[in-house]
Short mmCIF file of C-alpha atoms and ligand atoms in Angstrom, two decimals:
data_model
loop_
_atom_site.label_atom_id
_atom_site.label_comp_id
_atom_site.label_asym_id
_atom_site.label_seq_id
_atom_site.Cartn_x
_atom_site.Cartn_y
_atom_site.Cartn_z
CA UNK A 1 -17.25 24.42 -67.12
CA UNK A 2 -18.67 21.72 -69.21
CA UNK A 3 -20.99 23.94 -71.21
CA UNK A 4 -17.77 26.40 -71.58
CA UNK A 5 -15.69 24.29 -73.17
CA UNK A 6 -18.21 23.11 -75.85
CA UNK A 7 -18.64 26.66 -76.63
CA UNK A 8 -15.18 26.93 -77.17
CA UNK A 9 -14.97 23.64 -79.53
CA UNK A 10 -18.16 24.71 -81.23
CA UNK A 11 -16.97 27.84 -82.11
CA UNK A 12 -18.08 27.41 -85.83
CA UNK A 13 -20.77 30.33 -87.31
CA UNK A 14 -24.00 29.35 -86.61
CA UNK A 15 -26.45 29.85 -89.32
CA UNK A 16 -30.06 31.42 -88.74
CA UNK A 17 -31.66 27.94 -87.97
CA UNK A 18 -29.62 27.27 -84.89
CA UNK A 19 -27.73 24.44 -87.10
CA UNK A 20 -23.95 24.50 -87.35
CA UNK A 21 -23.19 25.85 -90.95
CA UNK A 22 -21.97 23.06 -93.00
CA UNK A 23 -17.71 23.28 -91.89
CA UNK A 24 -17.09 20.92 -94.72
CA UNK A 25 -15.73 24.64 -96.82
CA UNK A 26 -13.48 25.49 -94.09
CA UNK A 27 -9.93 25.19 -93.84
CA UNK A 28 -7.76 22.88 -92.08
CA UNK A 29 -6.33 25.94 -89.98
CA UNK A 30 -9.63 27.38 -89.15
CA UNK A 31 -10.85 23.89 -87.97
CA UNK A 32 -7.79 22.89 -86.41
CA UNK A 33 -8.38 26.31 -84.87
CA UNK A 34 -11.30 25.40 -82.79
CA UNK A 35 -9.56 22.50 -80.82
CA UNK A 36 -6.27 25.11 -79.84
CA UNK A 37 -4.37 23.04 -82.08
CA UNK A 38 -2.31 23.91 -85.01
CA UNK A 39 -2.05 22.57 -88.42
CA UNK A 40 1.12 23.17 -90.00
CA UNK A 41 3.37 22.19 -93.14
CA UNK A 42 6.77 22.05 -94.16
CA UNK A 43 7.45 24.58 -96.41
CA UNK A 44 10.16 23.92 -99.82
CA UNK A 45 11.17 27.43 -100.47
CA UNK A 46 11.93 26.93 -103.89
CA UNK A 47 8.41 26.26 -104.17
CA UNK A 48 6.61 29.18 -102.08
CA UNK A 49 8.47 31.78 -105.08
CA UNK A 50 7.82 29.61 -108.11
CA UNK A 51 5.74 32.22 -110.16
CA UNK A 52 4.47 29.03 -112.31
CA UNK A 53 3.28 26.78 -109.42
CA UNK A 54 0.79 29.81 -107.83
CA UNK A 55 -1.45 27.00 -105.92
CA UNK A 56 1.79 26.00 -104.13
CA UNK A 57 1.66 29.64 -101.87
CA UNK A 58 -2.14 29.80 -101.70
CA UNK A 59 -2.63 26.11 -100.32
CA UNK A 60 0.11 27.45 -97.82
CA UNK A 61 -1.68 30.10 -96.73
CA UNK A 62 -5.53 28.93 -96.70
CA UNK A 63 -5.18 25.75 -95.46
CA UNK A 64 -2.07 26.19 -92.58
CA UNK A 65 -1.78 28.10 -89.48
CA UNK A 66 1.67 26.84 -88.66
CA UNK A 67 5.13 26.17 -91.08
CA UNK A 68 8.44 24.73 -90.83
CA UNK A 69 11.12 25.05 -92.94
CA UNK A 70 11.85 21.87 -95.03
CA UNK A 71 15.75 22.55 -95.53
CA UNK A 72 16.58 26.50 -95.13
CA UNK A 73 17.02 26.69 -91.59
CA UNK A 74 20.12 23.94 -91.47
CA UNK A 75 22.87 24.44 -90.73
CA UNK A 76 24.29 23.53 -94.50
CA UNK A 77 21.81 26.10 -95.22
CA UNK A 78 22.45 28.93 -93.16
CA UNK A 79 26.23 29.03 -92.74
CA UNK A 80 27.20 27.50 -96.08
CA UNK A 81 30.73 29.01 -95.36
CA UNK A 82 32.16 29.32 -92.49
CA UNK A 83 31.45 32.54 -90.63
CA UNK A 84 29.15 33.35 -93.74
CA UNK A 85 25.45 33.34 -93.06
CA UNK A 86 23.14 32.81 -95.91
CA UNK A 87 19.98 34.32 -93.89
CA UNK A 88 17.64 34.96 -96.93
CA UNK A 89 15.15 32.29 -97.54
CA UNK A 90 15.03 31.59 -93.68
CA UNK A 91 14.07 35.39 -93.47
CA UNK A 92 11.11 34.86 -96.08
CA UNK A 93 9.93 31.93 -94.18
CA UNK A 94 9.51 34.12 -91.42
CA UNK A 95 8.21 37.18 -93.04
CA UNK A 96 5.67 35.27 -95.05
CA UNK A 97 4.07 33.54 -91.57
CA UNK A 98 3.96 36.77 -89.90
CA UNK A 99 1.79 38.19 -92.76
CA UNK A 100 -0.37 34.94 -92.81
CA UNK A 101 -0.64 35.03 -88.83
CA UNK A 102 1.30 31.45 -88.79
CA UNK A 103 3.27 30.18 -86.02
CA UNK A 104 6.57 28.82 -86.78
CA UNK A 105 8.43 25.74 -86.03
CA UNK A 106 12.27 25.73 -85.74
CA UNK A 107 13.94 22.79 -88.02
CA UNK A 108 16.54 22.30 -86.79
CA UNK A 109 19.38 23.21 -84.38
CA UNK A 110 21.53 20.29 -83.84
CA UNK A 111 21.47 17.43 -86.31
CA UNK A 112 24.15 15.00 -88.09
CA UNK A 113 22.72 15.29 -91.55
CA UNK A 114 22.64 18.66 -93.47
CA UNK A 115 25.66 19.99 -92.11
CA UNK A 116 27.75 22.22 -94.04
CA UNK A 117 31.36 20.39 -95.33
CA UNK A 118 33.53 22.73 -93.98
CA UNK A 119 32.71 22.02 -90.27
CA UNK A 120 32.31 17.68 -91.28
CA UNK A 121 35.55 18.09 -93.05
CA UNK A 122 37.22 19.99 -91.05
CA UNK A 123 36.61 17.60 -88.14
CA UNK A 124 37.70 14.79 -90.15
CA UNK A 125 41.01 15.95 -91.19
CA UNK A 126 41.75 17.44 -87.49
CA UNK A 127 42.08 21.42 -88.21
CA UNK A 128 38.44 21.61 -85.82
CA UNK A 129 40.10 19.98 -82.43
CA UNK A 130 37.02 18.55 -79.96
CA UNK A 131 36.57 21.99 -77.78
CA UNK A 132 36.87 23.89 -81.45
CA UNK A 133 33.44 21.94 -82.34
CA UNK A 134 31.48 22.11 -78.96
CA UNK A 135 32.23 25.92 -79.21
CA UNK A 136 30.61 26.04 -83.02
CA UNK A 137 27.91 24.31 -82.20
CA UNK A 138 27.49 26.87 -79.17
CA UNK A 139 27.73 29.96 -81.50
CA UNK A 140 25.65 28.55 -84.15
CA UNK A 141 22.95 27.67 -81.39
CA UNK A 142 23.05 31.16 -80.31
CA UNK A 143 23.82 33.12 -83.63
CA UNK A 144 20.41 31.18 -85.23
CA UNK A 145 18.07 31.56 -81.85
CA UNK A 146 18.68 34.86 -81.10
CA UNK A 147 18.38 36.12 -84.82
CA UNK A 148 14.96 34.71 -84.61
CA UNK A 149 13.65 35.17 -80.92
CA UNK A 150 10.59 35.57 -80.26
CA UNK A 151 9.62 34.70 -83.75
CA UNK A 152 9.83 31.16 -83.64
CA UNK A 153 7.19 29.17 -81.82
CA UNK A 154 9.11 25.63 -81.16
CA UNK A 155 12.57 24.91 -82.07
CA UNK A 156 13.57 21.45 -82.88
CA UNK A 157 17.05 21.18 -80.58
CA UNK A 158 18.28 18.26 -81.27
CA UNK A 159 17.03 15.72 -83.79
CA UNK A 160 17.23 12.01 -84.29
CA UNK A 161 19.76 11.21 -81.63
CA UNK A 162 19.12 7.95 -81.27
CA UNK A 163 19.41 5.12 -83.60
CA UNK A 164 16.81 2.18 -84.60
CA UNK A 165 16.39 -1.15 -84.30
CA UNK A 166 17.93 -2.00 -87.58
CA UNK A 167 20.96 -0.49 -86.71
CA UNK A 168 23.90 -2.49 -85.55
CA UNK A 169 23.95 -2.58 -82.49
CA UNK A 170 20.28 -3.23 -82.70
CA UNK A 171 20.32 -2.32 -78.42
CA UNK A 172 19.27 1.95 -79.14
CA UNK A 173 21.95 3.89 -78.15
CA UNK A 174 23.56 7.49 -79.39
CA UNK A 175 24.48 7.99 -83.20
CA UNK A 176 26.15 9.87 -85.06
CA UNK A 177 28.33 12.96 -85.36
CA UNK A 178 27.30 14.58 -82.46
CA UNK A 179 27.54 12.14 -80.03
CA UNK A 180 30.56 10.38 -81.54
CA UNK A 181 32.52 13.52 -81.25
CA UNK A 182 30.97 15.13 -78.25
CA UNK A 183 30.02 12.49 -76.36
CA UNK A 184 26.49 12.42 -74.73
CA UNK A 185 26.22 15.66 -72.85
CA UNK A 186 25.86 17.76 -76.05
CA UNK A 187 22.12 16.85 -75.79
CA UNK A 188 21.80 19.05 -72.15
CA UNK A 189 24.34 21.61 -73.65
CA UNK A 190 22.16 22.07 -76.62
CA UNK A 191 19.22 22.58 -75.06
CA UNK A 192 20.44 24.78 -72.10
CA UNK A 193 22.26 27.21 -75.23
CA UNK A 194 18.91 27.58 -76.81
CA UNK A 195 17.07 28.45 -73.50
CA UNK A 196 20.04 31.24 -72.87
CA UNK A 197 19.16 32.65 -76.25
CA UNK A 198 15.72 32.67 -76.42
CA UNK A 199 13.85 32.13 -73.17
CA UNK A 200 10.36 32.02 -74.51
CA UNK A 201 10.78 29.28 -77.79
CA UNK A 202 9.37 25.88 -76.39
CA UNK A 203 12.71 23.46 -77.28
CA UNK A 204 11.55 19.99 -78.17
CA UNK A 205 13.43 16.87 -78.79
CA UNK A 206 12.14 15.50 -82.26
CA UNK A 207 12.75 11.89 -83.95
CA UNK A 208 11.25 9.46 -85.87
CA UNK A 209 9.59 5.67 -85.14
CA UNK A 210 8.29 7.35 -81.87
CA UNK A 211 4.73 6.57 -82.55
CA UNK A 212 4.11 3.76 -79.66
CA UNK A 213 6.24 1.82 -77.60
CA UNK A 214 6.95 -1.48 -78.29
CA UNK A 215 8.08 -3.92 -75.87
CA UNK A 216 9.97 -1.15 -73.93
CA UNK A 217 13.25 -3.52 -74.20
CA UNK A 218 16.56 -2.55 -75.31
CA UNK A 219 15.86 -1.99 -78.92
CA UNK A 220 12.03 -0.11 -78.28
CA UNK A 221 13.34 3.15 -79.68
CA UNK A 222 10.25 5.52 -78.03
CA UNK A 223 11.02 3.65 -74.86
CA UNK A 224 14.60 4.81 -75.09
CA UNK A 225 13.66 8.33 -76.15
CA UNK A 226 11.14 8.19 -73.38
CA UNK A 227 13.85 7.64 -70.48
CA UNK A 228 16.23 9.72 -71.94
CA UNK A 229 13.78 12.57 -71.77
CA UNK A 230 12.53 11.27 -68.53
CA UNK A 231 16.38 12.14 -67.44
CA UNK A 232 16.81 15.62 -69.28
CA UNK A 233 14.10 16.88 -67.61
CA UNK A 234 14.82 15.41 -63.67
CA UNK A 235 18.33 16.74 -64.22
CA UNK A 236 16.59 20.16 -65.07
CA UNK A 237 17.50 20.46 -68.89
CA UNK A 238 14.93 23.10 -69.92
CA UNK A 239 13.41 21.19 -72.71
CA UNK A 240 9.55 21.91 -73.40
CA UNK A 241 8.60 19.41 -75.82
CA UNK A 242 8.56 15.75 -77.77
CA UNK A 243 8.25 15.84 -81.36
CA UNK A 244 7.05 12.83 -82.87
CA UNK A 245 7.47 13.00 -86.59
CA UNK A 246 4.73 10.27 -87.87
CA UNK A 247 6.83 9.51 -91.10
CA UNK A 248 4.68 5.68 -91.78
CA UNK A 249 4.25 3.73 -94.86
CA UNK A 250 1.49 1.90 -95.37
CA UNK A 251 3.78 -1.26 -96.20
CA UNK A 252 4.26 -1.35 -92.47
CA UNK A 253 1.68 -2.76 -89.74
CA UNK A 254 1.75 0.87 -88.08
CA UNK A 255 -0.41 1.57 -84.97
CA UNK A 256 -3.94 2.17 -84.08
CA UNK A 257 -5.14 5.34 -81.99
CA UNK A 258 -4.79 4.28 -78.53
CA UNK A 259 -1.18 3.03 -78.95
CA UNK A 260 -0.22 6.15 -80.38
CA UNK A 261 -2.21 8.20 -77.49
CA UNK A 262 -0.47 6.16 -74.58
CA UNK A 263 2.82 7.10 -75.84
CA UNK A 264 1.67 10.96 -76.02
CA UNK A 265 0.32 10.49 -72.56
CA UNK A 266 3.56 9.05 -71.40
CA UNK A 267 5.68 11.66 -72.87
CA UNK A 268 2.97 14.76 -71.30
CA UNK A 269 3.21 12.81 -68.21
CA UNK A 270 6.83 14.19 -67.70
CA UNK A 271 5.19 17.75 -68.20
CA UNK A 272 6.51 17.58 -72.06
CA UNK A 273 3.91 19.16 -74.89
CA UNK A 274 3.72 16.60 -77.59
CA UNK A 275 3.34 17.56 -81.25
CA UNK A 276 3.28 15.87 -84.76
CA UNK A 277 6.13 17.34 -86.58
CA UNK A 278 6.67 15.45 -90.22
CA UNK A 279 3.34 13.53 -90.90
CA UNK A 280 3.78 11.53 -94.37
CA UNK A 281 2.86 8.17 -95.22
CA UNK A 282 3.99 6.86 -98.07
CA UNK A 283 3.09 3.86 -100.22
CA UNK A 284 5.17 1.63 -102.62
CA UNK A 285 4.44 2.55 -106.63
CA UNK A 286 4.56 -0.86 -107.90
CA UNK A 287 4.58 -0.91 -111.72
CA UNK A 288 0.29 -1.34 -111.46
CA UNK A 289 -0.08 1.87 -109.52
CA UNK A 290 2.34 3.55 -111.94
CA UNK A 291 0.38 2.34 -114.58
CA UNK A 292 -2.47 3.88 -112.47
CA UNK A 293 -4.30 1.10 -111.82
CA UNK A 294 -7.10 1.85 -109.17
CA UNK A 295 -7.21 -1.98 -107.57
CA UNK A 296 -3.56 -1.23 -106.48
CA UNK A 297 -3.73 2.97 -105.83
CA UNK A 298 -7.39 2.44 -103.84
CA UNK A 299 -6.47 0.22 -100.82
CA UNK A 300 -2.82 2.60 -100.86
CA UNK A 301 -5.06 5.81 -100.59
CA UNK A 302 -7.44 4.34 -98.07
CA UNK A 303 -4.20 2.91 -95.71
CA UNK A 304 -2.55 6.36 -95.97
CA UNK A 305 -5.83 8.08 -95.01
CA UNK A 306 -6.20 5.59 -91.99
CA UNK A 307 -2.81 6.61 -90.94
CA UNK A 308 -3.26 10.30 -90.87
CA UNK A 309 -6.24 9.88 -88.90
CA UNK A 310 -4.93 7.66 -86.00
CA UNK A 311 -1.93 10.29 -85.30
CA UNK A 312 -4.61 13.44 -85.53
CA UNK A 313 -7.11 11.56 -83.18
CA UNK A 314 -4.58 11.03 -80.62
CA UNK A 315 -3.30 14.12 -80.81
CA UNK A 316 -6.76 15.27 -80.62
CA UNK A 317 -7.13 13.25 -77.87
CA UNK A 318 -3.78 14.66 -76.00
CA UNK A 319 -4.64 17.86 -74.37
CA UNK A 320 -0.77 18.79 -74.71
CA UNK A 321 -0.36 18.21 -78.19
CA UNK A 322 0.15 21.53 -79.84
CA UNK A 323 0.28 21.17 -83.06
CA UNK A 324 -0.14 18.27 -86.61
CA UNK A 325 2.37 19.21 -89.35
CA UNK A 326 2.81 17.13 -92.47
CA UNK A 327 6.00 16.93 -94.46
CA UNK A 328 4.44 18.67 -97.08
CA UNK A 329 1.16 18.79 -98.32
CA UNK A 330 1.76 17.86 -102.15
CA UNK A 331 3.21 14.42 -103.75
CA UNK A 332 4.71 16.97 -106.49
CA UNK A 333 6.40 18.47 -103.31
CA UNK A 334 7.06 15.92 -101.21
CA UNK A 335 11.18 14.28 -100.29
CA UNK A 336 9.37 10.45 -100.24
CA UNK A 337 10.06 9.56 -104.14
CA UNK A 338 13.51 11.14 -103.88
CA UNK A 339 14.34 9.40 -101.12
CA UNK A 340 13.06 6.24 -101.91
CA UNK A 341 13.34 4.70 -105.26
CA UNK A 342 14.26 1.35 -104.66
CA UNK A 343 11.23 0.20 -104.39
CA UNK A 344 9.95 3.26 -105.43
CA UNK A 345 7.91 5.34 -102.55
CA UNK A 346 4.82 8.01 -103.26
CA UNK A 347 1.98 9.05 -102.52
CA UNK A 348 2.80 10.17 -99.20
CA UNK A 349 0.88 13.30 -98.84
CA UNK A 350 -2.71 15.30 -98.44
CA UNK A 351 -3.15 16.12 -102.17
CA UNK A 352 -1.91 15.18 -105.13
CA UNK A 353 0.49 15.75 -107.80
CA UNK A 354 -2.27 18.41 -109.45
CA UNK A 355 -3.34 19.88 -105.99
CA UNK A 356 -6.46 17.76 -106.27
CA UNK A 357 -7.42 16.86 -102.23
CA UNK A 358 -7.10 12.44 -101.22
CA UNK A 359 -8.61 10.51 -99.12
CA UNK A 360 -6.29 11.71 -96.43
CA UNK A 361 -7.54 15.31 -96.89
CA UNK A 362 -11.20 14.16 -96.30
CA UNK A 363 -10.19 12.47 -93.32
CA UNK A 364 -8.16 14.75 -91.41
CA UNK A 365 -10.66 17.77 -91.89
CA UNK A 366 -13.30 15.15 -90.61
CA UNK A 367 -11.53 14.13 -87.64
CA UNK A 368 -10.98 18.03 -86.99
CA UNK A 369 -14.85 18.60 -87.53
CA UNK A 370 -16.38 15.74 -85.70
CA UNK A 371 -14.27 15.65 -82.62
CA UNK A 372 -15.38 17.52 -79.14
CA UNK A 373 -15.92 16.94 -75.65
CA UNK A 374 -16.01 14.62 -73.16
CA UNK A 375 -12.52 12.71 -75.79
CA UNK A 376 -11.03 16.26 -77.20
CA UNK A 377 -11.03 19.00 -74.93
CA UNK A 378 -8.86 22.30 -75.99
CA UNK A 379 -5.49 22.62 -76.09
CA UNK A 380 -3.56 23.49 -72.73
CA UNK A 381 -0.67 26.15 -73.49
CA UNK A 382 2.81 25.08 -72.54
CA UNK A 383 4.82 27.85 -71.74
CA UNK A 384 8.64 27.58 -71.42
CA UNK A 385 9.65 25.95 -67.58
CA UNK A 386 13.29 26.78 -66.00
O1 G3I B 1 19.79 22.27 -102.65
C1 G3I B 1 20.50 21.25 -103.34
C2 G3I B 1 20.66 21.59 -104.77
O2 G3I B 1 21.46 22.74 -104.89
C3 G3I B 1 21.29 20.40 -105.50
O3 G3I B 1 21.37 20.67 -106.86
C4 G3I B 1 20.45 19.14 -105.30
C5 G3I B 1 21.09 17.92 -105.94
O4 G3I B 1 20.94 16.77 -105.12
O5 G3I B 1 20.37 18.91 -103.93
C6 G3I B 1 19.73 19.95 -103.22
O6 G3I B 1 19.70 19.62 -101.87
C7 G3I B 1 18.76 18.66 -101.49
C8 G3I B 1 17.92 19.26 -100.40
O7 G3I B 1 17.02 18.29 -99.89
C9 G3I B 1 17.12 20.46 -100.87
O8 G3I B 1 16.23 20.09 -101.85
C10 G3I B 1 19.47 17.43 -100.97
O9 G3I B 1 20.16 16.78 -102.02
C11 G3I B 1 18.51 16.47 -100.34
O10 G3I B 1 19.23 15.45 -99.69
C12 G3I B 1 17.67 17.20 -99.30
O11 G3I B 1 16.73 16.29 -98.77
C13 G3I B 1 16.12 16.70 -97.56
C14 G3I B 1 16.42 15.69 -96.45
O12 G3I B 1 15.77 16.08 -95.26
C15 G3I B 1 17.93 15.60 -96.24
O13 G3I B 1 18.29 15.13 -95.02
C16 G3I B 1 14.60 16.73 -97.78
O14 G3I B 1 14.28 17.76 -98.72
C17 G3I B 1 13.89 17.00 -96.46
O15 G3I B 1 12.52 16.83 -96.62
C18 G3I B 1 14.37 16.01 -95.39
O16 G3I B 1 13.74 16.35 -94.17
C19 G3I B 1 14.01 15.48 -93.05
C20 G3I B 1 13.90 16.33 -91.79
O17 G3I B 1 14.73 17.45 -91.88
C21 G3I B 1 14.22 15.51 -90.56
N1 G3I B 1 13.43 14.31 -90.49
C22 G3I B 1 13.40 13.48 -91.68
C23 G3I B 1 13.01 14.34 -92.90
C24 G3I B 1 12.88 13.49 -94.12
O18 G3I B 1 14.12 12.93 -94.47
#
C-alpha cells in the first residue's frame, strides 16, 4: 500500500539515471496533478479575449487545471433583466475549460452582493412580496444548475452568510439580504434546489476569515460556520463541501500550518471536502513600495509567499481538500487595488503586473514538488451524499 501510494505521488518522468527529472519546468497543474489536487484560478473574462494581453489566456491554460468565474456567473451577470439571461461569457468559461481539460468551480448561487437591481429594488419598494423572492431565488437556482449540469465540478451555494467580528453585533450571526428577507432556512432550501437540479455537482458553503478557529466563542466566525454546517448536514441538507477562501494580508498576524489544518480537519470530520477557493494576500503600497523601494516590497513579497504556502501545506496535508484556487493569478488582474485604496492594497497575487513569477510562485510549486508520503497522501474523491 505504502509503496503504491508513493508511486502515485512520484508520478513525475523519470530520466535515464533513475533520478527524478528536475520538476522545477513543470506547471502548477501538472504538479498539483500528482497529489489529486487541483490548482485553479479565477478567471476575468474581459481578460481571457483581450487580443493585446495574449499571456493572460496562456498562463490560464499552462499553469491551471481548474477555473472559476470571477463575476460572469452572478446573478447581476446572468439575468441582468428580469427573465433575460445574458448566458454568453458564462458559456465561454465553460467551453474554454472543456478544451483545456479544466474542472470548473461554480461562483456563485446565492449571495447578497452582485445581484441584479431589478430583483434588490423591486424588494425594496414592495412589487416582489416575500414568497415572490423565495420562488426567484428557486428558479434562478434551477434555471443556472441545470443549464450547466454535469459541467460544473463544485458550485458555491451560498456565500458569506455570516457576518464578522467587526460587525455590529460583533456575536456572528446571519447577514444580509438573504437572511433578512428569508429568514434562516433559505440556507437548507438553497442547497436542497441545487441537489434537485444537478445531483452530481459537489455544493459547498464558501466564506471568508475561515482559516482557523479562534477562541470558538460567540464572535469566532469559523467556529460559527463550523456548527452551522455541523447542523446542515445532521438535518440531512445535501451539502458536499467547505470553501475556505484564504483572502489574508500580510498586515494581519494570519496563521501558521497546523492552525489552518485543524480547522480543515474539523470541517472533513463532518464528512465535508474542504477546498481553497479565493487565495490572495495582499500587502499595503505605502508611498516607499510605490516608489519601488525593495527594503519595503522584500519583507511584503516574502510575507505573501509565507502565506500561500501555509494554506497549500494544509491543504496538502488534508486528504479531503480538493482543490487551491487563487483570486487571480496577476496583480494587473487582480480586485485587491480596486477594492482597497485607502490605504492602498497590492500585490496580492502569484505574478506580477508584467507576468514575471514572485516569491509566492516559487513557493507554491515547491510545496507541490517537495511534499509526499507519510504528511501528503492523495486526494480522496468526494462524491455527492443524499
Ligand atoms: O462590469 C462593470 C462595468 O460595466 C462598469 O463599468 C464598472 C464600473 O465600476 O464596474 C464593472 O463591474 C465591476 C465588476 O467587479 C466587474 O469588473 C464592479 O464594479 C466591481 O464591484 C466588481 O468587483 C468584484 C467583487 O467581487 C464585487 O463583489 C470583483 O471583480 C470580484 O473579484 C469580487 O469577488 C469576490 C467573490 O465573488 C466572493 N468573495 C470575495 C471576492 C472579492 O471581493
Amino acid at each position: 500500500m505504502v509503496a503504491l501510494l508513493a508511486g502515485t505521488l512520484n508520478a513525475v518522468p523519470v530520466s535515464a539515471g533513475s533520478t527524478p527529472a528536475d520538476p522545477s519546468d513543470q506547471s502548477l497543474r501538472a504538479l498539483s496533478a500528482r497529489h489529486g489536487l487541483y490548482f485553479g484560478t479565477a478567471v476575468d473574462m474581459a481578460a481571457l479575449d483581450d487580443a493585446n494581453d495574449p499571456q493572460y489566456r496562456q498562463l490560464v491554460q499552462s499553469q491551471f487545471n481548474s477555473v472559476t468565474a470571477e463575476n460572469v456567473m452572478k446573478w447581476e451577470s446572468l439575468e441582468p433583466t428580469r427573465g433575460n439571461y445574458n448566458w454568453g461569457p458564462a458559456d465561454k468559461l465553460i467551453e474554454f475549460a472543456k478544451k483545456n481539460n479544466q474542472k470548473v468551480r461554480g461562483h456563485v448561487l446565492v449571495w447578497q452582493n452582485q445581484l441584479p437591481p431589478w430583483l434588490t429594488e423591486g424588494v425594496n419598494n414592495g412589487t416582489i412580496s416575500t414568497t415572490e423572492l423565495r420562488e426567484l431565488l428557486r428558479k434562478h437556482i434551477t434555471t443556472v444548475v441545470k443549464r450547466y449540469k454535469g459541467k460544473i465540478w463544485q458550485w458555491d451555494v451560498v456565500n458569506e452568510a455570516a457576518s464578522d467580528p467587526w460587525d455590529n453585533p460583533p456575536t456572528i450571526h446571519l447577514k444580509g439580504f438573504w437572511a433578512q428577507h428569508l429568514g434562516a432556512g433559505y440556507i437548507a432550501d438553497a442547497f436542497r434546489w441545487a441537489r434537485a437540479a444537478d445531483p452530481s455537482a459537489l455544493l459547498f458553503y464558501n466564506d471568508y476569515n475561515l482559516e482557523a478557529f479562534g477562541d470558538k466563542g460567540a464572535s469566532d466566525k469559523t467556529w460559527y460556520v463550523y456548527k452551522m454546517v455541523k447542523q446542515l448536514r445532521q438535518s440531512g441538507v445535501p451539502i458536499d463541501g467547505l470553501g475556505s477562501q484564504g483572502h489574508l494580508g500580510t498586515q494581519y498576524g494570519n496563521y501558521n500550518v497546523f492552525q489552518v489544518k485543524e480547522a480543515l480537519d474539523a470541517f472533513s470530520d463532518l464528512g465535508l471536502a474542504t477546498a481553497f477557493t479565493e487565495v490572495d494576500v495582499r500587502s499595503q503600497m505605502t508611498p516607499g513600495v510605490q516608489a519601488g523601494d525593495s527594503n519595503e516590497i522584500n519583507p511584503r513579497l516574502q510575507a505573501s509567499s509565507d502565506n500561500y504556502s501555509v494554506l497549500l501545506q494544509a491543504c496538502l496535508a488534508n486528504r479531503h481538500c480538493l482543490s487551491y484556487t487563487v483570486w487571480g493569478f496577476a496583480d494587473n488582474h487582480s480586485w485587491v487595488p480596486t477594492w482597497f485604496s485607502n490605504p492602498p492594497e497590492g500585490l496580492a497575487t502569484l505574478y506580477d503586473e508584467s507576468y514575471q513569477p514572485k516569491r509566492a510562485f516559487y513557493a507554491v510549486k515547491g510545496d507541490l514538488i517537495f511534499s509526499g508520503p507519510p504528511y501528503v497522501q492523495p486526494r480522496i474523491p468526494q462524491h455527492p451524499k443524499r
